[in-house]
Short mmCIF file of C-alpha atoms in Angstrom, two decimals:
data_model
loop_
_atom_site.label_atom_id
_atom_site.label_comp_id
_atom_site.label_asym_id
_atom_site.label_seq_id
_atom_site.Cartn_x
_atom_site.Cartn_y
_atom_site.Cartn_z
CA MET A 1 77.26 96.29 92.11
CA LYS A 2 74.78 94.53 94.89
CA ASN A 3 72.34 96.28 97.00
CA GLU A 4 74.02 95.40 100.24
CA ASN A 5 75.50 98.84 100.47
CA PRO A 6 72.96 101.35 99.04
CA TYR A 7 73.53 105.01 98.79
CA ASP A 8 71.39 106.95 101.00
CA CYS A 9 70.51 109.13 97.74
CA ILE A 10 71.45 108.99 94.31
CA VAL A 11 71.29 112.39 92.43
CA THR A 12 70.72 112.31 88.62
CA GLY A 13 71.97 115.36 86.84
CA GLY A 14 74.54 117.88 88.08
CA GLY A 15 72.73 121.19 87.63
CA PRO A 16 71.96 123.78 90.49
CA GLY A 17 69.25 122.01 92.03
CA GLY A 18 70.87 118.44 92.07
CA LEU A 19 74.29 119.77 93.29
CA GLN A 20 72.47 121.94 96.05
CA ALA A 21 70.47 118.76 97.21
CA ALA A 22 73.90 116.64 97.23
CA LEU A 23 75.53 119.46 99.31
CA HIS A 24 72.72 119.58 101.85
CA LEU A 25 72.87 115.59 102.02
CA ALA A 26 76.51 115.49 102.38
CA ARG A 27 76.42 117.92 105.19
CA PHE A 28 73.79 115.58 106.94
CA ASN A 29 76.61 112.92 106.67
CA ARG A 30 74.55 110.92 104.06
CA ARG A 31 76.25 108.75 101.48
CA VAL A 32 75.46 110.48 98.24
CA LEU A 33 76.10 109.75 94.32
CA VAL A 34 75.68 112.33 91.76
CA LEU A 35 75.63 110.87 88.24
CA ASP A 36 76.15 113.43 85.45
CA LYS A 37 76.83 112.77 81.82
CA GLY A 38 78.06 116.60 81.37
CA GLY A 39 76.56 119.42 79.56
CA GLY A 40 73.40 121.01 80.71
CA ARG A 41 71.41 124.30 79.90
CA THR A 42 73.01 126.21 82.94
CA ARG A 43 76.56 125.47 81.61
CA HIS A 44 75.75 127.57 78.57
CA ALA A 45 74.70 130.60 80.35
CA SER A 46 77.08 133.40 79.87
CA HIS A 47 75.51 135.92 82.28
CA ILE A 48 73.77 134.84 85.54
CA GLU A 49 73.22 138.11 87.39
CA ASN A 50 69.99 137.01 89.56
CA TYR A 51 71.81 134.50 91.80
CA LEU A 52 71.96 136.19 95.26
CA GLY A 53 75.72 136.97 96.40
CA ARG A 54 76.94 136.54 92.90
CA GLU A 55 77.03 139.95 90.85
CA LEU A 56 77.90 138.26 87.85
CA VAL A 57 78.75 134.51 87.28
CA THR A 58 78.78 132.32 84.20
CA GLY A 59 77.00 129.11 84.21
CA ARG A 60 80.14 127.19 83.82
CA GLU A 61 81.64 129.04 86.92
CA LEU A 62 78.60 128.16 89.00
CA ILE A 63 78.37 124.55 88.10
CA GLU A 64 82.15 123.54 88.35
CA GLY A 65 82.32 125.47 91.67
CA GLY A 66 79.47 123.52 92.83
CA PHE A 67 81.18 120.16 91.76
CA ASP A 68 84.27 121.25 93.66
CA GLN A 69 82.04 122.34 96.67
CA VAL A 70 80.23 118.89 96.85
CA ARG A 71 83.42 117.01 96.50
CA ASN A 72 84.96 118.67 99.56
CA PHE A 73 82.16 117.16 101.54
CA GLY A 74 82.68 113.74 100.28
CA VAL A 75 79.88 113.43 97.50
CA GLU A 76 80.80 110.60 94.96
CA ILE A 77 80.56 111.94 91.26
CA ALA A 78 80.57 109.60 88.31
CA ARG A 79 80.26 111.04 84.76
CA LEU A 80 77.61 108.40 83.59
CA ARG A 81 74.32 108.79 81.70
CA VAL A 82 71.40 107.38 83.52
CA SER A 83 69.41 104.98 81.18
CA LYS A 84 66.68 103.85 83.70
CA VAL A 85 65.41 104.01 87.14
CA LEU A 86 63.56 101.18 89.00
CA LYS A 87 61.96 100.91 92.14
CA LYS A 88 61.44 97.84 94.45
CA GLU A 89 62.54 97.86 97.90
CA LEU A 90 65.40 100.04 96.74
CA PHE A 91 65.91 102.15 93.82
CA GLU A 92 67.90 100.75 90.92
CA VAL A 93 69.73 103.41 88.84
CA ARG A 94 71.07 101.92 85.71
CA THR A 95 73.48 103.32 83.31
CA PRO A 96 75.29 101.69 80.07
CA GLU A 97 78.44 100.77 82.24
CA LYS A 98 77.18 100.19 85.82
CA ASN A 99 73.91 99.75 88.15
CA PHE A 100 73.55 101.46 91.38
CA PHE A 101 71.21 101.22 94.41
CA SER A 102 69.83 103.72 96.78
CA LYS A 103 67.18 104.64 99.28
CA PHE A 104 66.21 107.84 97.69
CA VAL A 105 66.46 109.54 94.16
CA ILE A 106 66.56 113.15 93.21
CA ALA A 107 65.98 113.65 89.69
CA SER A 108 67.53 116.75 88.17
CA THR A 109 68.27 116.21 84.73
CA GLY A 110 66.93 119.22 83.19
CA ALA A 111 65.86 119.96 79.70
CA THR A 112 67.37 120.49 76.31
CA GLU A 113 66.61 123.69 74.26
CA ASN A 114 64.84 123.24 70.86
CA LEU A 115 67.27 125.19 68.81
CA PRO A 116 66.35 126.22 65.34
CA ARG A 117 68.80 125.76 62.44
CA ILE A 118 70.14 129.40 62.08
CA ALA A 119 73.52 129.97 60.53
CA ASN A 120 75.81 131.64 63.12
CA LEU A 121 73.53 130.95 65.90
CA HIS A 122 76.47 129.50 68.03
CA ARG A 123 78.24 132.85 67.71
CA PHE A 124 75.45 134.65 69.64
CA PHE A 125 73.69 132.07 71.80
CA ALA A 126 73.67 133.17 75.25
CA LYS A 127 75.15 136.40 74.46
CA SER A 128 72.48 138.21 72.32
CA TYR A 129 70.26 135.22 71.56
CA PHE A 130 68.26 134.21 74.53
CA THR A 131 65.57 131.67 75.26
CA CYS A 132 64.34 132.58 78.90
CA VAL A 133 62.52 135.93 79.57
CA ASP A 134 62.79 135.22 83.34
CA CYS A 135 66.63 134.62 82.97
CA ASP A 136 67.66 137.20 80.27
CA GLY A 137 64.74 139.50 79.67
CA TYR A 138 66.52 142.33 81.56
CA ARG A 139 69.28 142.08 78.85
CA THR A 140 66.86 143.30 76.26
CA LYS A 141 66.20 146.58 78.02
CA GLY A 142 66.03 149.33 75.88
CA LYS A 143 67.24 147.44 72.81
CA LYS A 144 66.11 146.70 69.37
CA LEU A 145 64.54 143.25 69.93
CA VAL A 146 63.27 140.48 67.68
CA ILE A 147 61.13 137.70 69.32
CA LEU A 148 61.05 134.35 67.15
CA GLY A 149 58.39 131.71 67.64
CA LEU A 150 55.77 129.47 66.18
CA SER A 151 52.93 129.61 68.73
CA ILE A 152 50.68 132.14 70.70
CA ASN A 153 53.34 131.72 73.52
CA ALA A 154 55.55 134.05 71.20
CA VAL A 155 52.78 136.47 70.93
CA ARG A 156 52.08 136.70 74.78
CA LEU A 157 55.85 137.00 75.20
CA ALA A 158 55.89 140.02 72.91
CA PHE A 159 53.21 141.81 75.00
CA ALA A 160 55.10 140.95 78.54
CA VAL A 161 58.51 142.26 76.95
CA LYS A 162 56.86 145.30 75.73
CA GLN A 163 55.63 146.19 79.36
CA MET A 164 58.87 145.49 81.05
CA PHE A 165 61.94 146.07 78.85
CA THR A 166 61.81 147.55 75.55
CA LYS A 167 59.24 149.07 73.18
CA ASP A 168 61.38 148.36 69.90
CA ILE A 169 59.98 144.80 69.04
CA THR A 170 59.61 142.99 65.95
CA LEU A 171 57.71 139.44 66.34
CA ILE A 172 58.42 136.90 63.73
CA LEU A 173 56.31 133.89 63.54
CA ASP A 174 57.02 130.70 61.68
CA ASN A 175 54.10 128.56 60.44
CA PHE A 176 51.69 130.26 62.87
CA ILE A 177 49.11 133.05 62.27
CA PRO A 178 47.53 134.34 65.26
CA PRO A 179 43.96 135.02 65.89
CA ASP A 180 42.70 138.24 64.38
CA ASP A 181 42.26 139.97 67.78
CA PHE A 182 45.67 139.38 68.66
CA VAL A 183 46.98 140.72 65.36
CA GLU A 184 44.99 143.88 66.11
CA MET A 185 46.31 144.08 69.59
CA LEU A 186 49.86 143.86 68.26
CA GLY A 187 49.24 146.69 65.98
CA GLU A 188 47.90 148.87 68.64
CA ASP A 189 50.90 148.08 70.91
CA GLY A 190 53.44 149.11 68.23
CA ILE A 191 54.87 145.69 67.89
CA VAL A 192 55.68 144.73 64.25
CA LEU A 193 54.56 141.42 63.12
CA LYS A 194 56.19 139.56 60.45
CA TYR A 195 56.22 136.05 59.06
CA GLY A 196 58.95 133.82 58.04
CA LYS A 197 62.05 131.75 59.17
CA ALA A 198 65.12 133.04 60.39
CA VAL A 199 68.09 131.45 58.37
CA GLU A 200 71.27 133.50 59.39
CA LEU A 201 72.26 135.86 62.08
CA GLU A 202 74.71 138.58 61.20
CA GLY A 203 77.21 140.54 62.97
CA GLU A 204 80.77 140.20 64.31
CA ASP A 205 81.21 140.91 67.89
CA GLN A 206 77.75 142.32 68.09
CA LEU A 207 74.52 141.12 66.65
CA THR A 208 73.32 143.36 63.85
CA GLY A 209 70.41 141.37 62.41
CA MET A 210 69.15 138.30 60.88
CA GLN A 211 68.12 137.08 57.22
CA LEU A 212 64.69 135.66 56.87
CA ASP A 213 64.06 132.87 54.24
CA THR A 214 61.59 135.47 52.63
CA GLY A 215 65.04 137.37 51.62
CA GLU A 216 64.36 140.29 54.13
CA PHE A 217 67.01 141.50 56.40
CA VAL A 218 65.56 142.33 59.91
CA PRO A 219 68.03 144.54 61.99
CA CYS A 220 68.11 143.71 65.68
CA GLU A 221 70.43 143.94 68.80
CA VAL A 222 69.00 141.06 70.81
CA ILE A 223 66.75 137.91 70.17
CA LEU A 224 64.34 136.15 72.42
CA ALA A 225 63.30 132.76 71.10
CA SER A 226 60.10 130.79 72.07
CA PHE A 227 60.67 127.38 70.77
CA GLY A 228 60.26 125.54 73.90
CA TYR A 229 62.36 122.58 75.27
CA ILE A 230 62.54 118.78 75.63
CA LEU A 231 62.55 117.12 79.10
CA ASN A 232 65.41 115.00 79.96
CA ASP A 233 63.60 112.37 81.79
CA ASP A 234 62.77 109.40 79.48
CA TYR A 235 64.85 107.31 81.92
CA LEU A 236 61.98 107.56 84.56
CA ASN A 237 59.21 106.28 82.12
CA ASP A 238 59.12 102.97 84.09
CA LEU A 239 57.89 104.69 87.16
CA ALA A 240 54.78 105.89 85.42
CA LEU A 241 54.95 109.26 87.46
CA ASP A 242 52.05 111.69 87.46
CA ARG A 243 52.57 114.65 85.35
CA ASP A 244 50.84 117.84 84.26
CA SER A 245 49.46 118.89 80.89
CA ILE A 246 52.84 119.53 79.51
CA ARG A 247 54.32 116.32 80.73
CA LYS A 248 56.31 117.90 83.75
CA ILE A 249 56.42 115.72 86.82
CA THR A 250 54.03 116.97 89.48
CA VAL A 251 55.55 116.93 93.24
CA SER A 252 54.59 117.71 96.59
CA SER A 253 55.56 120.90 98.52
CA LYS A 254 58.87 119.04 99.31
CA GLY A 255 59.56 118.01 95.72
CA GLU A 256 58.34 114.34 96.18
CA SER A 257 56.76 112.75 93.04
CA SER A 258 53.83 110.29 92.99
CA CYS A 259 56.63 107.51 93.46
CA PRO A 260 57.69 107.49 97.06
CA GLY A 261 61.17 108.27 97.54
CA LEU A 262 61.64 109.79 94.08
CA TYR A 263 62.10 113.43 94.16
CA ALA A 264 62.19 116.04 91.02
CA VAL A 265 63.93 119.56 90.87
CA GLY A 266 64.64 121.78 88.23
CA ALA A 267 62.91 121.97 84.70
CA ILE A 268 61.59 118.38 84.70
CA ARG A 269 59.16 119.25 87.73
CA THR A 270 56.26 121.70 87.61
CA GLY A 271 57.03 125.47 88.35
CA SER A 272 59.90 127.86 87.33
CA SER A 273 63.36 126.32 87.00
CA GLN A 274 65.61 129.19 87.06
CA ALA A 275 69.06 128.41 88.69
CA ILE A 276 68.39 129.76 92.19
CA ILE A 277 64.92 128.34 92.37
CA ALA A 278 66.17 124.92 91.45
CA ALA A 279 68.97 125.17 93.97
CA GLY A 280 66.44 126.12 96.70
CA ARG A 281 64.08 123.18 95.84
CA GLY A 282 67.14 120.84 95.89
CA ALA A 283 67.74 122.01 99.33
CA VAL A 284 64.26 121.44 100.44
CA ALA A 285 64.19 117.98 98.86
CA ALA A 286 67.41 117.15 100.72
CA ILE A 287 66.19 118.14 103.90
CA ASP A 288 62.72 116.14 103.47
CA ILE A 289 64.90 113.06 102.68
CA ASN A 290 67.10 113.33 105.64
CA GLN A 291 64.17 113.70 107.84
CA LYS A 292 62.66 110.51 106.32
CA ILE A 293 65.95 108.67 106.81
CA LEU A 294 65.91 109.63 110.50
CA GLU A 295 62.47 108.19 111.15
CA LEU A 296 63.49 104.87 109.41
#
């Protein structure tokens, strides 16, 4: 494809932020293409309960409904993986199959969870094994909780959860020993501290506990894991974008990066990336892009 008829905007990634941006732009009668390879963290969510107007929705329902909605407004969708984005007069968005050109790009390719190798993890993932306290902390309320991690972040998470959701907490750290003052504070708060690596989750329909590599069985009903995630944004490396200390893309209040015309929403940009927040920021980015097109 040549650049004689570029898209007004190409959206990379079909999560809540990208789809909401595409929806807004399509309703401004802009020519929009969504490039999405499939998958994504939101699709794996089994309980989204903090999206206003949806008492309970699965991530799959939210995303598939979003794709149907943007199609109804004429958004083009291609199931392709983006390999590179370049900027000259226009943006060139490359995929292994085909290259596309656009005036603006909204990057919304999210992140991939760092999942440890634990037997039976798939059975309980997003049901009783959670990775986001903002998203699913409420689901630990009053339950026997294990927090897994390998950094001070897991320790801080334990203190936060104790204040909000449950007092029955066991913190299991792998290859990390917290400072003495933190160990003392954990004891004072009644948070049980153990060291080891979870190797197997046990239970049928309900989680009953986990086996550690030490041979110990630790009973629990829910797990909060603090192993972080990997940003899915290597395809933007040629743009040399400004980033913060944890490599997230820094953006303006409208979501625009240090590369004019390139916007970022969701997990790859600074700030919270819950579904409803990403969607709102996608709308903000779309409105700003439309205003810039009107001024051309």
